[in-house]
């Protein structure tokens, strides 16, 4: 019906996350949140989107990214297809940051057609992360993200390989080239200090995100 809420999980299955996490790290996040939503909300769950817009990691083997326009249109086409059968409310269970650059125009395109689409904004828990975090800085495969996986799926983390790799920078994306001043230098693909991760920190951040997602829905 038009009141049905369709949830579409979005999590990269091929995107580097340093030496200690898996390429499918974002997929693990999305699968976890998918199950929590199914347990606690009355929604229809659509299949996972496992490729999207991740241009910041393409220097690291195994990482993939769609073009911005492709990632935008992928979501638009999925929502349009399902809206044809009645539903007009969609929620993207988003586990990325760069994905927002494609999700915002997708939302606007769908809104012009009378279709409501919203998505998870990970930045809304940034204040909680600052209170919990002990690292100097960082946002990728770092203390917080590693802690979340330790809580959700500990067998997907190899803490023996966790590193501190943090170079302060305002550049876009990560680079393995120290001479590239337009991006953030990270030889490991980590940006932050993954060695500080704990299950307890992961539980605090994860449960806050679950609450945010359920409130959004």
PDB file of C-alpha atoms in Angstrom:
ATOM      1  CA  UNK A   1       0.000   0.000   0.000  1.00  0.00           C
ATOM      2  CA  UNK A   2       1.080   3.656  -0.200  1.00  0.00           C
ATOM      3  CA  UNK A   3       1.743   3.552   3.566  1.00  0.00           C
ATOM      4  CA  UNK A   4       4.087   0.568   3.375  1.00  0.00           C
ATOM      5  CA  UNK A   5       7.686   1.446   4.261  1.00  0.00           C
ATOM      6  CA  UNK A   6      10.228  -0.337   2.101  1.00  0.00           C
ATOM      7  CA  UNK A   7      13.740  -0.544   3.571  1.00  0.00           C
ATOM      8  CA  UNK A   8      16.673  -0.986   1.187  1.00  0.00           C
ATOM      9  CA  UNK A   9      20.019  -1.896   2.824  1.00  0.00           C
ATOM     10  CA  UNK A  10      23.100  -0.331   1.254  1.00  0.00           C
ATOM     11  CA  UNK A  11      26.540  -1.691   2.117  1.00  0.00           C
ATOM     12  CA  UNK A  12      29.683  -2.030   0.021  1.00  0.00           C
ATOM     13  CA  UNK A  13      30.860  -5.596  -0.496  1.00  0.00           C
ATOM     14  CA  UNK A  14      34.124  -4.563  -2.153  1.00  0.00           C
ATOM     15  CA  UNK A  15      35.759  -1.596  -0.386  1.00  0.00           C
ATOM     16  CA  UNK A  16      39.057  -1.588   1.490  1.00  0.00           C
ATOM     17  CA  UNK A  17      39.044  -1.304   5.283  1.00  0.00           C
ATOM     18  CA  UNK A  18      42.677  -1.522   6.247  1.00  0.00           C
ATOM     19  CA  UNK A  19      44.588  -4.727   7.022  1.00  0.00           C
ATOM     20  CA  UNK A  20      42.384  -5.834   9.934  1.00  0.00           C
ATOM     21  CA  UNK A  21      38.857  -5.634   8.489  1.00  0.00           C
ATOM     22  CA  UNK A  22      37.260  -7.280   5.453  1.00  0.00           C
ATOM     23  CA  UNK A  23      36.462  -5.810   2.032  1.00  0.00           C
ATOM     24  CA  UNK A  24      32.802  -6.528   2.803  1.00  0.00           C
ATOM     25  CA  UNK A  25      32.902  -4.548   6.063  1.00  0.00           C
ATOM     26  CA  UNK A  26      30.037  -2.210   5.076  1.00  0.00           C
ATOM     27  CA  UNK A  27      27.961  -5.195   4.005  1.00  0.00           C
ATOM     28  CA  UNK A  28      28.415  -6.653   7.501  1.00  0.00           C
ATOM     29  CA  UNK A  29      27.145  -3.387   8.979  1.00  0.00           C
ATOM     30  CA  UNK A  30      24.159  -3.325   6.621  1.00  0.00           C
ATOM     31  CA  UNK A  31      23.264  -6.969   7.314  1.00  0.00           C
ATOM     32  CA  UNK A  32      23.360  -6.359  11.063  1.00  0.00           C
ATOM     33  CA  UNK A  33      21.113  -3.284  10.862  1.00  0.00           C
ATOM     34  CA  UNK A  34      18.841  -5.133   8.444  1.00  0.00           C
ATOM     35  CA  UNK A  35      18.208  -7.868  11.004  1.00  0.00           C
ATOM     36  CA  UNK A  36      17.641  -5.390  13.832  1.00  0.00           C
ATOM     37  CA  UNK A  37      15.096  -3.478  11.750  1.00  0.00           C
ATOM     38  CA  UNK A  38      13.276  -6.680  10.799  1.00  0.00           C
ATOM     39  CA  UNK A  39      13.044  -7.603  14.496  1.00  0.00           C
ATOM     40  CA  UNK A  40      11.695  -4.251  15.633  1.00  0.00           C
ATOM     41  CA  UNK A  41       9.846  -2.510  12.773  1.00  0.00           C
ATOM     42  CA  UNK A  42       6.917  -3.296  10.492  1.00  0.00           C
ATOM     43  CA  UNK A  43       8.568  -2.875   7.100  1.00  0.00           C
ATOM     44  CA  UNK A  44       9.140  -4.641   3.797  1.00  0.00           C
ATOM     45  CA  UNK A  45      12.840  -5.427   3.343  1.00  0.00           C
ATOM     46  CA  UNK A  46      14.223  -5.187  -0.184  1.00  0.00           C
ATOM     47  CA  UNK A  47      17.437  -6.929  -1.328  1.00  0.00           C
ATOM     48  CA  UNK A  48      20.830  -5.465  -0.466  1.00  0.00           C
ATOM     49  CA  UNK A  49      22.611  -2.941  -2.687  1.00  0.00           C
ATOM     50  CA  UNK A  50      26.264  -3.979  -2.528  1.00  0.00           C
ATOM     51  CA  UNK A  51      27.826  -1.496  -4.987  1.00  0.00           C
ATOM     52  CA  UNK A  52      27.548   2.299  -4.837  1.00  0.00           C
ATOM     53  CA  UNK A  53      29.563   5.544  -4.845  1.00  0.00           C
ATOM     54  CA  UNK A  54      32.919   5.082  -3.053  1.00  0.00           C
ATOM     55  CA  UNK A  55      35.530   7.093  -5.005  1.00  0.00           C
ATOM     56  CA  UNK A  56      37.798   7.707  -1.999  1.00  0.00           C
ATOM     57  CA  UNK A  57      39.319   4.226  -1.847  1.00  0.00           C
ATOM     58  CA  UNK A  58      40.144   3.292  -5.431  1.00  0.00           C
ATOM     59  CA  UNK A  59      43.920   3.304  -4.907  1.00  0.00           C
ATOM     60  CA  UNK A  60      43.542   0.238  -2.669  1.00  0.00           C
ATOM     61  CA  UNK A  61      43.177  -3.220  -4.279  1.00  0.00           C
ATOM     62  CA  UNK A  62      39.679  -4.682  -4.283  1.00  0.00           C
ATOM     63  CA  UNK A  63      37.858  -1.376  -3.839  1.00  0.00           C
ATOM     64  CA  UNK A  64      35.083  -0.562  -6.305  1.00  0.00           C
ATOM     65  CA  UNK A  65      32.941   2.482  -7.033  1.00  0.00           C
ATOM     66  CA  UNK A  66      30.091   3.322  -9.345  1.00  0.00           C
ATOM     67  CA  UNK A  67      29.971   6.718 -11.002  1.00  0.00           C
ATOM     68  CA  UNK A  68      27.944   9.289  -9.078  1.00  0.00           C
ATOM     69  CA  UNK A  69      25.232   9.329 -11.740  1.00  0.00           C
ATOM     70  CA  UNK A  70      25.083   5.517 -11.823  1.00  0.00           C
ATOM     71  CA  UNK A  71      24.787   5.248  -8.035  1.00  0.00           C
ATOM     72  CA  UNK A  72      22.060   7.909  -8.038  1.00  0.00           C
ATOM     73  CA  UNK A  73      20.096   6.261 -10.828  1.00  0.00           C
ATOM     74  CA  UNK A  74      20.450   2.789  -9.308  1.00  0.00           C
ATOM     75  CA  UNK A  75      18.526   3.885  -6.219  1.00  0.00           C
ATOM     76  CA  UNK A  76      16.019   5.901  -8.237  1.00  0.00           C
ATOM     77  CA  UNK A  77      15.254   2.939 -10.506  1.00  0.00           C
ATOM     78  CA  UNK A  78      14.823   0.512  -7.607  1.00  0.00           C
ATOM     79  CA  UNK A  79      12.429   2.839  -5.784  1.00  0.00           C
ATOM     80  CA  UNK A  80      10.510   3.641  -8.975  1.00  0.00           C
ATOM     81  CA  UNK A  81      10.088  -0.038  -9.748  1.00  0.00           C
ATOM     82  CA  UNK A  82       8.745  -0.902  -6.299  1.00  0.00           C
ATOM     83  CA  UNK A  83       6.587   2.245  -6.119  1.00  0.00           C
ATOM     84  CA  UNK A  84       4.757   0.970  -9.209  1.00  0.00           C
ATOM     85  CA  UNK A  85       3.165  -1.695  -6.992  1.00  0.00           C
ATOM     86  CA  UNK A  86       1.881   0.751  -4.362  1.00  0.00           C
ATOM     87  CA  UNK A  87       4.558   1.725  -1.797  1.00  0.00           C
ATOM     88  CA  UNK A  88       5.532   5.401  -1.771  1.00  0.00           C
ATOM     89  CA  UNK A  89       7.854   5.451   1.270  1.00  0.00           C
ATOM     90  CA  UNK A  90      11.436   4.196   1.084  1.00  0.00           C
ATOM     91  CA  UNK A  91      14.284   4.160   3.578  1.00  0.00           C
ATOM     92  CA  UNK A  92      17.866   3.481   2.509  1.00  0.00           C
ATOM     93  CA  UNK A  93      19.744   1.710   5.297  1.00  0.00           C
ATOM     94  CA  UNK A  94      22.918   3.628   4.459  1.00  0.00           C
ATOM     95  CA  UNK A  95      26.306   2.580   5.862  1.00  0.00           C
ATOM     96  CA  UNK A  96      28.525   5.016   3.954  1.00  0.00           C
ATOM     97  CA  UNK A  97      29.560   8.669   3.920  1.00  0.00           C
ATOM     98  CA  UNK A  98      30.333   9.294   0.238  1.00  0.00           C
ATOM     99  CA  UNK A  99      27.063   7.561  -0.661  1.00  0.00           C
ATOM    100  CA  UNK A 100      25.192  10.652   0.555  1.00  0.00           C
ATOM    101  CA  UNK A 101      26.466  12.581  -2.466  1.00  0.00           C
ATOM    102  CA  UNK A 102      24.405  10.223  -4.652  1.00  0.00           C
ATOM    103  CA  UNK A 103      21.504   9.670  -2.261  1.00  0.00           C
ATOM    104  CA  UNK A 104      20.638  13.377  -1.934  1.00  0.00           C
ATOM    105  CA  UNK A 105      19.926  13.894  -5.666  1.00  0.00           C
ATOM    106  CA  UNK A 106      18.147  10.521  -5.782  1.00  0.00           C
ATOM    107  CA  UNK A 107      15.863  11.678  -2.992  1.00  0.00           C
ATOM    108  CA  UNK A 108      15.133  14.942  -4.821  1.00  0.00           C
ATOM    109  CA  UNK A 109      14.362  13.163  -8.090  1.00  0.00           C
ATOM    110  CA  UNK A 110      11.954  10.774  -6.384  1.00  0.00           C
ATOM    111  CA  UNK A 111      10.287  13.567  -4.393  1.00  0.00           C
ATOM    112  CA  UNK A 112       9.348  15.288  -7.660  1.00  0.00           C
ATOM    113  CA  UNK A 113       7.460  12.095  -8.540  1.00  0.00           C
ATOM    114  CA  UNK A 114       5.589  11.887  -5.227  1.00  0.00           C
ATOM    115  CA  UNK A 115       7.870   9.184  -3.803  1.00  0.00           C
ATOM    116  CA  UNK A 116       9.373   9.734  -0.352  1.00  0.00           C
ATOM    117  CA  UNK A 117      12.915   8.451   0.176  1.00  0.00           C
ATOM    118  CA  UNK A 118      15.021   9.025   3.259  1.00  0.00           C
ATOM    119  CA  UNK A 119      18.330   7.500   4.341  1.00  0.00           C
ATOM    120  CA  UNK A 120      20.570   6.944   7.348  1.00  0.00           C
ATOM    121  CA  UNK A 121      22.919   9.868   8.044  1.00  0.00           C
ATOM    122  CA  UNK A 122      25.919   8.521   9.953  1.00  0.00           C
ATOM    123  CA  UNK A 123      27.094  12.035  10.814  1.00  0.00           C
ATOM    124  CA  UNK A 124      24.173  12.424  13.212  1.00  0.00           C
ATOM    125  CA  UNK A 125      25.977  10.323  15.812  1.00  0.00           C
ATOM    126  CA  UNK A 126      29.267  12.207  15.454  1.00  0.00           C
ATOM    127  CA  UNK A 127      28.901  13.875  18.870  1.00  0.00           C
ATOM    128  CA  UNK A 128      28.533  10.496  20.574  1.00  0.00           C
ATOM    129  CA  UNK A 129      31.552   9.205  18.679  1.00  0.00           C
ATOM    130  CA  UNK A 130      33.624  12.159  19.894  1.00  0.00           C
ATOM    131  CA  UNK A 131      32.733  11.366  23.505  1.00  0.00           C
ATOM    132  CA  UNK A 132      33.660   7.696  23.136  1.00  0.00           C
ATOM    133  CA  UNK A 133      36.704   7.989  20.884  1.00  0.00           C
ATOM    134  CA  UNK A 134      40.258   8.226  22.232  1.00  0.00           C
ATOM    135  CA  UNK A 135      42.040   8.500  18.869  1.00  0.00           C
ATOM    136  CA  UNK A 136      43.510  11.761  17.563  1.00  0.00           C
ATOM    137  CA  UNK A 137      41.158  11.694  14.612  1.00  0.00           C
ATOM    138  CA  UNK A 138      39.982   9.603  11.700  1.00  0.00           C
ATOM    139  CA  UNK A 139      36.816   8.163  10.230  1.00  0.00           C
ATOM    140  CA  UNK A 140      37.671   5.010   8.281  1.00  0.00           C
ATOM    141  CA  UNK A 141      38.499   1.517   9.565  1.00  0.00           C
ATOM    142  CA  UNK A 142      39.329   3.415  12.741  1.00  0.00           C
ATOM    143  CA  UNK A 143      38.650   3.044  16.444  1.00  0.00           C
ATOM    144  CA  UNK A 144      34.894   3.509  16.086  1.00  0.00           C
ATOM    145  CA  UNK A 145      34.223   1.428  12.979  1.00  0.00           C
ATOM    146  CA  UNK A 146      36.418  -1.401  14.242  1.00  0.00           C
ATOM    147  CA  UNK A 147      34.657  -1.314  17.612  1.00  0.00           C
ATOM    148  CA  UNK A 148      31.291  -1.674  15.881  1.00  0.00           C
ATOM    149  CA  UNK A 149      32.425  -4.804  14.038  1.00  0.00           C
ATOM    150  CA  UNK A 150      33.904  -6.227  17.250  1.00  0.00           C
ATOM    151  CA  UNK A 151      30.417  -5.887  18.736  1.00  0.00           C
ATOM    152  CA  UNK A 152      28.470  -7.099  15.702  1.00  0.00           C
ATOM    153  CA  UNK A 153      30.705  -9.822  14.272  1.00  0.00           C
ATOM    154  CA  UNK A 154      33.997 -10.272  16.149  1.00  0.00           C
ATOM    155  CA  UNK A 155      35.182 -13.057  13.840  1.00  0.00           C
ATOM    156  CA  UNK A 156      35.340 -10.450  11.023  1.00  0.00           C
ATOM    157  CA  UNK A 157      38.122  -8.516  12.803  1.00  0.00           C
ATOM    158  CA  UNK A 158      41.808  -9.427  13.118  1.00  0.00           C
ATOM    159  CA  UNK A 159      43.041  -7.125  15.872  1.00  0.00           C
ATOM    160  CA  UNK A 160      46.581  -8.486  15.459  1.00  0.00           C
ATOM    161  CA  UNK A 161      46.682  -6.587  12.164  1.00  0.00           C
ATOM    162  CA  UNK A 162      45.054  -3.375  13.492  1.00  0.00           C
ATOM    163  CA  UNK A 163      47.216  -0.267  13.102  1.00  0.00           C
ATOM    164  CA  UNK A 164      47.313   3.407  13.935  1.00  0.00           C
ATOM    165  CA  UNK A 165      47.482   5.296  10.639  1.00  0.00           C
ATOM    166  CA  UNK A 166      46.460   8.917  11.008  1.00  0.00           C
ATOM    167  CA  UNK A 167      47.747  11.884   9.046  1.00  0.00           C
ATOM    168  CA  UNK A 168      45.750  15.081   9.716  1.00  0.00           C
ATOM    169  CA  UNK A 169      44.277  16.259   6.436  1.00  0.00           C
ATOM    170  CA  UNK A 170      41.309  18.004   4.865  1.00  0.00           C
ATOM    171  CA  UNK A 171      41.858  16.333   1.504  1.00  0.00           C
ATOM    172  CA  UNK A 172      39.162  14.252  -0.174  1.00  0.00           C
ATOM    173  CA  UNK A 173      39.723  10.516  -0.169  1.00  0.00           C
ATOM    174  CA  UNK A 174      42.694   8.405   0.887  1.00  0.00           C
ATOM    175  CA  UNK A 175      45.947   7.975  -1.008  1.00  0.00           C
ATOM    176  CA  UNK A 176      48.993   5.705  -0.797  1.00  0.00           C
ATOM    177  CA  UNK A 177      51.100   8.430  -2.443  1.00  0.00           C
ATOM    178  CA  UNK A 178      52.759  10.740   0.145  1.00  0.00           C
ATOM    179  CA  UNK A 179      53.294  13.394  -2.559  1.00  0.00           C
ATOM    180  CA  UNK A 180      49.543  13.675  -3.249  1.00  0.00           C
ATOM    181  CA  UNK A 181      48.517  16.782  -1.311  1.00  0.00           C
ATOM    182  CA  UNK A 182      44.893  16.678  -2.499  1.00  0.00           C
ATOM    183  CA  UNK A 183      44.087  13.513  -0.547  1.00  0.00           C
ATOM    184  CA  UNK A 184      44.805  12.058   2.887  1.00  0.00           C
ATOM    185  CA  UNK A 185      47.963   9.947   3.077  1.00  0.00           C
ATOM    186  CA  UNK A 186      47.274   6.456   4.406  1.00  0.00           C
ATOM    187  CA  UNK A 187      49.623   3.625   3.442  1.00  0.00           C
ATOM    188  CA  UNK A 188      47.444   1.049   5.232  1.00  0.00           C
ATOM    189  CA  UNK A 189      43.983   2.205   4.129  1.00  0.00           C
ATOM    190  CA  UNK A 190      43.083   2.927   7.755  1.00  0.00           C
ATOM    191  CA  UNK A 191      42.443   6.522   8.823  1.00  0.00           C
ATOM    192  CA  UNK A 192      42.520   6.625  12.610  1.00  0.00           C
ATOM    193  CA  UNK A 193      43.698   4.290  15.362  1.00  0.00           C
ATOM    194  CA  UNK A 194      42.073   0.874  15.101  1.00  0.00           C
ATOM    195  CA  UNK A 195      44.209  -0.473  17.962  1.00  0.00           C
ATOM    196  CA  UNK A 196      41.983   1.391  20.449  1.00  0.00           C
ATOM    197  CA  UNK A 197      38.808  -0.475  19.427  1.00  0.00           C
ATOM    198  CA  UNK A 198      36.753  -2.343  22.038  1.00  0.00           C
ATOM    199  CA  UNK A 199      33.483  -4.235  22.135  1.00  0.00           C
ATOM    200  CA  UNK A 200      32.110  -1.816  24.732  1.00  0.00           C
ATOM    201  CA  UNK A 201      32.635   1.219  22.492  1.00  0.00           C
ATOM    202  CA  UNK A 202      31.089  -0.684  19.616  1.00  0.00           C
ATOM    203  CA  UNK A 203      27.975  -1.469  21.601  1.00  0.00           C
ATOM    204  CA  UNK A 204      27.405   2.189  22.527  1.00  0.00           C
ATOM    205  CA  UNK A 205      27.712   3.440  18.951  1.00  0.00           C
ATOM    206  CA  UNK A 206      25.804   0.550  17.379  1.00  0.00           C
ATOM    207  CA  UNK A 207      22.837   0.796  19.726  1.00  0.00           C
ATOM    208  CA  UNK A 208      22.675   4.557  19.176  1.00  0.00           C
ATOM    209  CA  UNK A 209      22.585   3.988  15.424  1.00  0.00           C
ATOM    210  CA  UNK A 210      19.889   1.332  15.729  1.00  0.00           C
ATOM    211  CA  UNK A 211      17.769   3.769  17.752  1.00  0.00           C
ATOM    212  CA  UNK A 212      18.314   6.487  15.130  1.00  0.00           C
ATOM    213  CA  UNK A 213      17.374   4.161  12.264  1.00  0.00           C
ATOM    214  CA  UNK A 214      14.191   2.965  13.987  1.00  0.00           C
ATOM    215  CA  UNK A 215      13.261   6.566  14.787  1.00  0.00           C
ATOM    216  CA  UNK A 216      13.809   7.550  11.139  1.00  0.00           C
ATOM    217  CA  UNK A 217      11.579   4.724   9.980  1.00  0.00           C
TER     218      UNK A 217
END
